[in-house]
Structures are given as C-alpha cells and as structure tokens.
PDB file of C-alpha atoms and ligand atoms in Angstrom:
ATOM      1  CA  UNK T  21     201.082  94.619 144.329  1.00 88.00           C
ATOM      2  CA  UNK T  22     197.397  94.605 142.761  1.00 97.00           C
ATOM      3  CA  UNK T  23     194.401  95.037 145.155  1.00 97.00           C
ATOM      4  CA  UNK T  24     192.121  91.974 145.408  1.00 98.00           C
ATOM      5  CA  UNK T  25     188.688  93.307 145.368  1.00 97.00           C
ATOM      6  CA  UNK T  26     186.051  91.522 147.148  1.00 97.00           C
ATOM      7  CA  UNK T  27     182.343  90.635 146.865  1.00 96.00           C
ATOM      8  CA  UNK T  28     179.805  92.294 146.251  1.00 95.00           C
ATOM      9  CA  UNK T  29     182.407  94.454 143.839  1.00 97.00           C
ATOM     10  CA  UNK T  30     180.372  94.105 140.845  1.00 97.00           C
ATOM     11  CA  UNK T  31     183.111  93.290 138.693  1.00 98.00           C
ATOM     12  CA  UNK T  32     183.019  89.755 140.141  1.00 98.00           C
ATOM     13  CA  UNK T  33     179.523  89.092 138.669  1.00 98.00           C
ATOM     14  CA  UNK T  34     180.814  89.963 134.877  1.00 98.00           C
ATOM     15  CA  UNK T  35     181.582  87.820 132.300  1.00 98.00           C
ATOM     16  CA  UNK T  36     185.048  88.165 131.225  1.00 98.00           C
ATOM     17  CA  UNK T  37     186.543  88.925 127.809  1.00 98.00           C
ATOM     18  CA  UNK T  38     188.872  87.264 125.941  1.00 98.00           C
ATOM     19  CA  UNK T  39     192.544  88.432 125.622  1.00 98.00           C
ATOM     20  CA  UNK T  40     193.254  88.991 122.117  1.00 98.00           C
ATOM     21  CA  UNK T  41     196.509  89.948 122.186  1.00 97.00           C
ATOM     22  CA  UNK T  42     199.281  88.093 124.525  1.00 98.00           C
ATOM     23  CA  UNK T  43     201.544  91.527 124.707  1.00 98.00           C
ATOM     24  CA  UNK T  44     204.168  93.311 127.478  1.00 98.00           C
ATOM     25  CA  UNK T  45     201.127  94.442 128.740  1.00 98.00           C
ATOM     26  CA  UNK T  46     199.295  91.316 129.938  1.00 98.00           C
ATOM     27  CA  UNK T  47     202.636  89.375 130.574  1.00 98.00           C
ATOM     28  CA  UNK T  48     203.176  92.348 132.811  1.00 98.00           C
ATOM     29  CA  UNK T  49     199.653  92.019 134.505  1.00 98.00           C
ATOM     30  CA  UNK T  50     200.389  87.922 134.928  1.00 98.00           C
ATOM     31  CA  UNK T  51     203.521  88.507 136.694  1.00 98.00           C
ATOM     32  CA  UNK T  52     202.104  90.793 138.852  1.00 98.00           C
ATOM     33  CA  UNK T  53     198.928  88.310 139.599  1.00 98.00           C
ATOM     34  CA  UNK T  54     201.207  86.100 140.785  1.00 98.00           C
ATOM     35  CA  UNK T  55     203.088  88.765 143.106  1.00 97.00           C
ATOM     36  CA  UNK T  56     199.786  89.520 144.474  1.00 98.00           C
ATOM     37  CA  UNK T  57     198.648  86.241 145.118  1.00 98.00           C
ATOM     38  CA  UNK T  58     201.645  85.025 146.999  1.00 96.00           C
ATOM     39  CA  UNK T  59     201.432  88.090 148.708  1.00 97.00           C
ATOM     40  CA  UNK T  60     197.351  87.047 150.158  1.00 96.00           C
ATOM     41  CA  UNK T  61     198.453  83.776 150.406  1.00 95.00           C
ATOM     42  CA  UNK T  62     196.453  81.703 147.742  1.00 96.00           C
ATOM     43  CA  UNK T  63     196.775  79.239 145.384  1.00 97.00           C
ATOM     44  CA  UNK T  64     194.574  80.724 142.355  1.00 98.00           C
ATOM     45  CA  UNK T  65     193.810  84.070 141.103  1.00 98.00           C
ATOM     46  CA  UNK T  66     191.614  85.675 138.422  1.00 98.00           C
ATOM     47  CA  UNK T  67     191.968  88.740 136.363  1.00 98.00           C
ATOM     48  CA  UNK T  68     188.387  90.129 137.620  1.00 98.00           C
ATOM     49  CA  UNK T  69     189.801  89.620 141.261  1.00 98.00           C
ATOM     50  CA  UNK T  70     192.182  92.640 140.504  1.00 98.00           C
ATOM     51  CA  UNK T  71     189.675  94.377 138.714  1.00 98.00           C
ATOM     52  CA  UNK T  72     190.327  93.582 135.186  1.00 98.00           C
ATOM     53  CA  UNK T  73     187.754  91.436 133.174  1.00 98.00           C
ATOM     54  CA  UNK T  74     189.918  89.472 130.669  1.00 98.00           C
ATOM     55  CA  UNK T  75     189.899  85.655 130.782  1.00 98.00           C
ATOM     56  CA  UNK T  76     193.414  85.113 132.645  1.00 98.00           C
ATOM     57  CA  UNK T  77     194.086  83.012 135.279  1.00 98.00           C
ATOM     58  CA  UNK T  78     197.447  82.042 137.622  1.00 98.00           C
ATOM     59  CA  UNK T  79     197.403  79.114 139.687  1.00 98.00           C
ATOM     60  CA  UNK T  80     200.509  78.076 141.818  1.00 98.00           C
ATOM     61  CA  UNK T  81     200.125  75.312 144.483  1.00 96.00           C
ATOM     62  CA  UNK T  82     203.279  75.244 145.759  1.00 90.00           C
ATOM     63  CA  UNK T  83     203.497  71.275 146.464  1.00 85.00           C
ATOM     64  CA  UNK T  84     207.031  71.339 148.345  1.00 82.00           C
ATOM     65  CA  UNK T  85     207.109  74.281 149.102  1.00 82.00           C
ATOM     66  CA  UNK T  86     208.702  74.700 145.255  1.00 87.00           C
ATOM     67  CA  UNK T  87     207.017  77.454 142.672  1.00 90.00           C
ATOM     68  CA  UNK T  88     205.261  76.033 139.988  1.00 93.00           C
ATOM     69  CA  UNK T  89     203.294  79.079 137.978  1.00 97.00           C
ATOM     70  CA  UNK T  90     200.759  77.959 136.026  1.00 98.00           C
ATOM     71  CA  UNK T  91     199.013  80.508 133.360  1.00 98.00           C
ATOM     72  CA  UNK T  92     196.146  79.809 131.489  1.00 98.00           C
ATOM     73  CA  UNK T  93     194.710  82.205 128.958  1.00 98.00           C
ATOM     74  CA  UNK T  94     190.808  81.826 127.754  1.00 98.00           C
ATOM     75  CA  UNK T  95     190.808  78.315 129.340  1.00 98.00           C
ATOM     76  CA  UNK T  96     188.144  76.279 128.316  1.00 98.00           C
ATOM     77  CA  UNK T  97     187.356  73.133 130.409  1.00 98.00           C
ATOM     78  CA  UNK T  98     186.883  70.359 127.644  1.00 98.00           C
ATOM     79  CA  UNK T  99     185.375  67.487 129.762  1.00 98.00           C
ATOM     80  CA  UNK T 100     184.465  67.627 133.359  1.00 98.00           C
ATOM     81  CA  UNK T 101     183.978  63.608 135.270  1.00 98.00           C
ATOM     82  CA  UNK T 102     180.267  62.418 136.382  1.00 98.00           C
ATOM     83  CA  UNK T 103     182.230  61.542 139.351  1.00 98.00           C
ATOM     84  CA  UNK T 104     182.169  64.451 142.030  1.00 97.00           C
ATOM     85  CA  UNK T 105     184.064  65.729 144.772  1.00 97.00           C
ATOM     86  CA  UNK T 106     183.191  67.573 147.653  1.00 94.00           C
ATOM     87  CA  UNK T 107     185.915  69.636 149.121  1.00 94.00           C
ATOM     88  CA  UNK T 108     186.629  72.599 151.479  1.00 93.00           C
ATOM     89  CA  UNK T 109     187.237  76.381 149.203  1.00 96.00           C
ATOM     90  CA  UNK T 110     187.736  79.412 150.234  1.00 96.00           C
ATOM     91  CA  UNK T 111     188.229  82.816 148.062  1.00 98.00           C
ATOM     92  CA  UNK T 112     190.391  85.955 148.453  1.00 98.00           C
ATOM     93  CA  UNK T 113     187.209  87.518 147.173  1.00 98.00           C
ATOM     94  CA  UNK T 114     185.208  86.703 150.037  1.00 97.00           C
ATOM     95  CA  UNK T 115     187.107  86.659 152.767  1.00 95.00           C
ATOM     96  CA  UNK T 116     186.661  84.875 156.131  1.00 91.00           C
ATOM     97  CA  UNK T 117     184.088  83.013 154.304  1.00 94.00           C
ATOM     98  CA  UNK T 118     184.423  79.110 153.335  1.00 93.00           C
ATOM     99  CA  UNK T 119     182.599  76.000 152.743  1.00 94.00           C
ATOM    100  CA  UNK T 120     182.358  72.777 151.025  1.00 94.00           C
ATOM    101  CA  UNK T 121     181.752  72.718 147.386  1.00 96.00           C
ATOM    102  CA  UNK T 122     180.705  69.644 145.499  1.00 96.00           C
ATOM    103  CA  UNK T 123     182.540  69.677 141.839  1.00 98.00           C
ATOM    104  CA  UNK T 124     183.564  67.404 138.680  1.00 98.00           C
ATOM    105  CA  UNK T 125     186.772  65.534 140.498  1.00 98.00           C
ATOM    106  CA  UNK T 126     188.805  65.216 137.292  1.00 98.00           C
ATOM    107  CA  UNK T 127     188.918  68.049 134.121  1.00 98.00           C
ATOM    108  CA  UNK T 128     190.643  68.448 130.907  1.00 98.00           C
ATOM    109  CA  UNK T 129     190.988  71.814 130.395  1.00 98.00           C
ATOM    110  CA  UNK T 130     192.737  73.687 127.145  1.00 98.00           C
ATOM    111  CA  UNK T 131     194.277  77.224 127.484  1.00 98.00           C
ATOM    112  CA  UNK T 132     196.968  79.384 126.024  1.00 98.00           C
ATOM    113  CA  UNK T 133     200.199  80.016 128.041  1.00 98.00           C
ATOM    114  CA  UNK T 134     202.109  83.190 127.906  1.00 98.00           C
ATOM    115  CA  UNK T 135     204.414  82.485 124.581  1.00 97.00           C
ATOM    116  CA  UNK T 136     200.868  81.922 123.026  1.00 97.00           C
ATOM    117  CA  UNK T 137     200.821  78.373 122.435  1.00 98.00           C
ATOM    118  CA  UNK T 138     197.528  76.400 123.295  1.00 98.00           C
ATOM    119  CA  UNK T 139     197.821  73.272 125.363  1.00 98.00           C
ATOM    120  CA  UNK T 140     195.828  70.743 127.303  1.00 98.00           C
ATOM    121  CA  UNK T 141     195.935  69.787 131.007  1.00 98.00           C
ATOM    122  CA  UNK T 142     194.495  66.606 132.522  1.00 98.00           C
ATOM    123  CA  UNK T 143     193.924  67.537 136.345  1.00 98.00           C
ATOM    124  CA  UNK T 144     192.401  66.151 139.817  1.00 98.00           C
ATOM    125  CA  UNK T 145     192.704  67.079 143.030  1.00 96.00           C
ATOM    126  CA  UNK T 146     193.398  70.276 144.066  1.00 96.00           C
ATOM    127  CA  UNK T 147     194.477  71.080 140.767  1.00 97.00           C
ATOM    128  CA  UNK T 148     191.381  70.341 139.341  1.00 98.00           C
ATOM    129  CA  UNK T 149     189.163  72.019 142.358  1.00 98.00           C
ATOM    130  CA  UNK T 150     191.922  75.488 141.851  1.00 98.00           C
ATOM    131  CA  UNK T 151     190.932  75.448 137.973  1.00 98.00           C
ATOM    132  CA  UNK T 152     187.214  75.565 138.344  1.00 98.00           C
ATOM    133  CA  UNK T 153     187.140  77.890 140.990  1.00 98.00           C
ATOM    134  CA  UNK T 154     189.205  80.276 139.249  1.00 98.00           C
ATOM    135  CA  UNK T 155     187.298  79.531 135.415  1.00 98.00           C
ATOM    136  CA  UNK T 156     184.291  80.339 137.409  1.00 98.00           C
ATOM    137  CA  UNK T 157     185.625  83.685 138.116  1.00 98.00           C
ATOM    138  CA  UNK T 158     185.818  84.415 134.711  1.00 98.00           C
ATOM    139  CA  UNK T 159     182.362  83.588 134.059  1.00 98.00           C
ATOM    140  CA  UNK T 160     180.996  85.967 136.954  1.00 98.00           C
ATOM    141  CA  UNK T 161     180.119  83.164 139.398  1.00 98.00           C
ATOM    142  CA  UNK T 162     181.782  82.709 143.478  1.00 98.00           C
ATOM    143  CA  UNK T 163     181.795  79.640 145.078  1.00 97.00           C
ATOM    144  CA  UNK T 164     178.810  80.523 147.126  1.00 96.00           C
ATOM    145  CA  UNK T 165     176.946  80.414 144.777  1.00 95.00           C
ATOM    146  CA  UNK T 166     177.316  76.551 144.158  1.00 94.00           C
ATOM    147  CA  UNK T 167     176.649  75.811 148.099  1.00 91.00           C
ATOM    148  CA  UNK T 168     173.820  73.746 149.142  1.00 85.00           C
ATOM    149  CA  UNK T 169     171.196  74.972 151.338  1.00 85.00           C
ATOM    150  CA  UNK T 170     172.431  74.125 154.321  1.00 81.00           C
ATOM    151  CA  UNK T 171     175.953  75.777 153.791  1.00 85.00           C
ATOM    152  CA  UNK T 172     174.390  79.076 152.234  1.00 87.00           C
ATOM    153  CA  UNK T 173     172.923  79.412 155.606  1.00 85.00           C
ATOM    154  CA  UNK T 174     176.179  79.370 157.006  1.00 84.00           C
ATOM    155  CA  UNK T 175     177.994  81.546 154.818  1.00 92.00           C
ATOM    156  CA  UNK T 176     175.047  84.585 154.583  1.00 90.00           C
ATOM    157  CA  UNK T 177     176.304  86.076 157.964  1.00 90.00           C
ATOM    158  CA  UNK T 178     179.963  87.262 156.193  1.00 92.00           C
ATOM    159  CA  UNK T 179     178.191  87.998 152.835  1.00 93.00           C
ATOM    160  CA  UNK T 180     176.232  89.987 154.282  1.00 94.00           C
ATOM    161  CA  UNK T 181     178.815  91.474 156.284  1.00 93.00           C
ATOM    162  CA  UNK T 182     181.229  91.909 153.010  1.00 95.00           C
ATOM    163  CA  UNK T 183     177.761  93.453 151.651  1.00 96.00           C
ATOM    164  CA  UNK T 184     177.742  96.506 154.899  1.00 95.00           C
ATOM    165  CA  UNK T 185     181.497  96.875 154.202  1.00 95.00           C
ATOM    166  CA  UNK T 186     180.991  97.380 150.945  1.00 95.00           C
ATOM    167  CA  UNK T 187     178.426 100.058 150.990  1.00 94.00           C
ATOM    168  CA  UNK T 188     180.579 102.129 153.758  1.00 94.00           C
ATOM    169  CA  UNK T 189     183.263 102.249 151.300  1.00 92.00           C
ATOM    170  CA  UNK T 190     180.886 103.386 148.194  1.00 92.00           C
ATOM    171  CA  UNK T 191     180.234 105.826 150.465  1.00 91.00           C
ATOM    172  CA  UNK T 192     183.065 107.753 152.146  1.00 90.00           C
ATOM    173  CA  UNK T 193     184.176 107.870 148.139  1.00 89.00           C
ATOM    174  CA  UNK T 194     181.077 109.563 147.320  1.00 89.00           C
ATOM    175  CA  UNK T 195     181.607 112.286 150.317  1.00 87.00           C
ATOM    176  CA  UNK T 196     185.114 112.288 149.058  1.00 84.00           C
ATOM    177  CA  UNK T 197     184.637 112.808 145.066  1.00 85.00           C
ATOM    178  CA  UNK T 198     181.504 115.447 146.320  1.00 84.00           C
ATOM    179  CA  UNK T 199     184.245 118.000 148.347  1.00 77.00           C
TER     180      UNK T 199
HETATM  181  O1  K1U S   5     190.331  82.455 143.522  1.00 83.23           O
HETATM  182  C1  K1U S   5     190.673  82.628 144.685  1.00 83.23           C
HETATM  183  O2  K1U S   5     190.046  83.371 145.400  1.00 83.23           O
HETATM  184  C2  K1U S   5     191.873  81.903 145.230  1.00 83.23           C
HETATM  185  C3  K1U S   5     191.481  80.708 146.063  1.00 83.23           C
HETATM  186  C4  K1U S   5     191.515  79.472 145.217  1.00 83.23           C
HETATM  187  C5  K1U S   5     190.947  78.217 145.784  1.00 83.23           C
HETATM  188  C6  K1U S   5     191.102  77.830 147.085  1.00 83.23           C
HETATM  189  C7  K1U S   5     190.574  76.651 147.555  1.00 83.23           C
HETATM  190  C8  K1U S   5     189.906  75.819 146.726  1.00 83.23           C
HETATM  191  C9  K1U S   5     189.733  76.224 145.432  1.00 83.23           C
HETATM  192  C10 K1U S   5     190.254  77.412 144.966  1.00 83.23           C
HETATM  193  C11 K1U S   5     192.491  80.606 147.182  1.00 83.23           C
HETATM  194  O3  K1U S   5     193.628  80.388 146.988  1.00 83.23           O
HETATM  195  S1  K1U S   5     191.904  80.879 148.765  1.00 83.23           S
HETATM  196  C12 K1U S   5     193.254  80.333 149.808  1.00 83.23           C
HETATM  197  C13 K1U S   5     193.037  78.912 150.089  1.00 83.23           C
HETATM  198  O4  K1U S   5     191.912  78.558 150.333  1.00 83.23           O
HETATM  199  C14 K1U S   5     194.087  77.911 150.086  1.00 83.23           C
HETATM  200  C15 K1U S   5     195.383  78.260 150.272  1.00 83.23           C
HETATM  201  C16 K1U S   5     196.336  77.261 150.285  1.00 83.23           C
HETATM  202  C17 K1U S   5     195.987  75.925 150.110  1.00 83.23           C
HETATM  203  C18 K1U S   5     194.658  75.594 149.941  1.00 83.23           C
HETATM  204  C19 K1U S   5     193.699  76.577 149.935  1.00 83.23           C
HETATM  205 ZN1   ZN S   6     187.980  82.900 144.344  1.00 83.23          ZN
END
C-alpha cells in the first residue's frame, strides 16, 4: 500500500511530468495505485497523490460492484462541452472536505494505456467528473480551488485544519532528523 499524501503537501501544487517510458517499473506503481485506492475507498487516483509527479492516472468506478481499471497515461482532454455540470467531489487529498464543483459535463479525452497504445475515450457522468478531477491533479490544481465563493467559505475551516496538521508533522520530523 502507497501513502496518499494530503494538502498542503506541496507536491500537489506541481505540475507533473510525462512518463517516457511505460516499463516494470511504472506498471508496478499502477498496480499498486489501484491497491491503494481501493484500499481509501475512491474512485480516482493520481500519481502526485502518492508522491510521485508523473502524469498517471487510475480510475475504477466500480458500477456493479464489478472492477473495471481504467489507466490513462499523459491524458490529454481533447474537447470539453459548453454544457456544465455541477456535482458533489470529494478528494483523498483533502480529506473530510467536499463540495460542489461546476465542470464541462461531457469530455473526449486521449491517453496511453499500459501496453503503450494511445486511445480515445468519450465520457459523461461520473466518468467524465473522475477524469477531470484526477487530470487536474496532474496539473497541480484541487478541487477547491474551482469552488465558488460561497463554497470556499465552507471548505476553509478543514483546509485550514489540513494546513495545522500539516505543520505539526513538518515538525516532529525536524526534532526527529535534528537528534
Ligand atoms: O482524486 C481523488 O482524490 C479521488 C476522488 C475522485 C473523485 C471523487 C468524486 C468526484 C470526482 C472525483 C475520490 O474518489 S474521493 C471518494 C469519493 O468521493 C467517491 C467515492 C465513491 C463514489 C463517488 C465518490
Ligand atoms: Zn483528488
């Protein structure tokens, strides 16, 4: 199991590069992405949420309770609808915290999948809501970000809260590496 960090990590606010090379090693890391998100109990996860800042995401909804892994490698989303969508997220990143998002209902997005071949994806839905939040981790930007006025009011309490916990663990690893 990978550890999910969580905001304000700074990690989360990098742009993320691309994977050049589809190897053991990243097939190894993709696997284990999906390990760790079934484990926390989402439907998404990005590289930079374990600490690593390629350009990987998984994505599994589980409709039917059935698996259905997902990988995409340096996605790209290709055309986003005028029509939006406002729906409910919430983020292993940032936990505790959620709110409603306003986003492009329907994408096409283009990735590579693990044997290295590039394809396209039409998606709605949650589908399309899982894609963008996780494409937005790559680019160094959280769902809070994207909240209107109203909502960030709602959600600074546990940022600022992730924000205290935050600096009390910088800090008993300071006093730690200084013994
Ligand atoms: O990137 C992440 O932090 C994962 C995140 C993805 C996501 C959730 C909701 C809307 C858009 C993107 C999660 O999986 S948080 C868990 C969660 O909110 C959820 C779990 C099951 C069904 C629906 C949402
Ligand atoms: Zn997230």
């Amino acid at each position: 199991m990978l550890e999910v960090i969580c905001y304000p990590n700074p990690i989360l606010r990098k742009v993320a590069e691309d994977v050049l090379d589809i190897d053991d090693e990243i097939k190894t890391l993709a696997r284990e992405m999906f390990e760790t998100m079934y484990e926390y109990i989402g439907i998404g996860l990005a590289a930079p949420q374990v600490g690593v800042s390629l350009r990987l995401v998984v994505i599994d909804l589980r409709e039917n309770d059935e698996l259905n892994q997902r990988v995409f490698i340096n996605p790209v989303i290709t055309y986003k609808s005028k029509e939006k969508e406002r729906l409910e997220e919430g983020c292993l990143s940032l936990p505790e915290i959620s709110a409603s998002v306003s986003r492009p209902a329907r994408i096409k997005v283009t990735a590579l999948g693990l044997d290295g071949k590039e394809f396209e994806l039409e998606a709605e839905g949650l589908l399309a809501r899982c894609i963008q939040h996780e494409v937005d981790h790559l680019d160094g930007i959280l769902f809070t970000d994207k909240v209107s006025l109203a909502s960030k009011l709602s959600v600074k309490g546990g940022l600022r809260h992730l924000e205290e916990v935050y600096m009390d663990e910088m800090e008993y690893a300071n006093k730690k590496d200084a013994k």
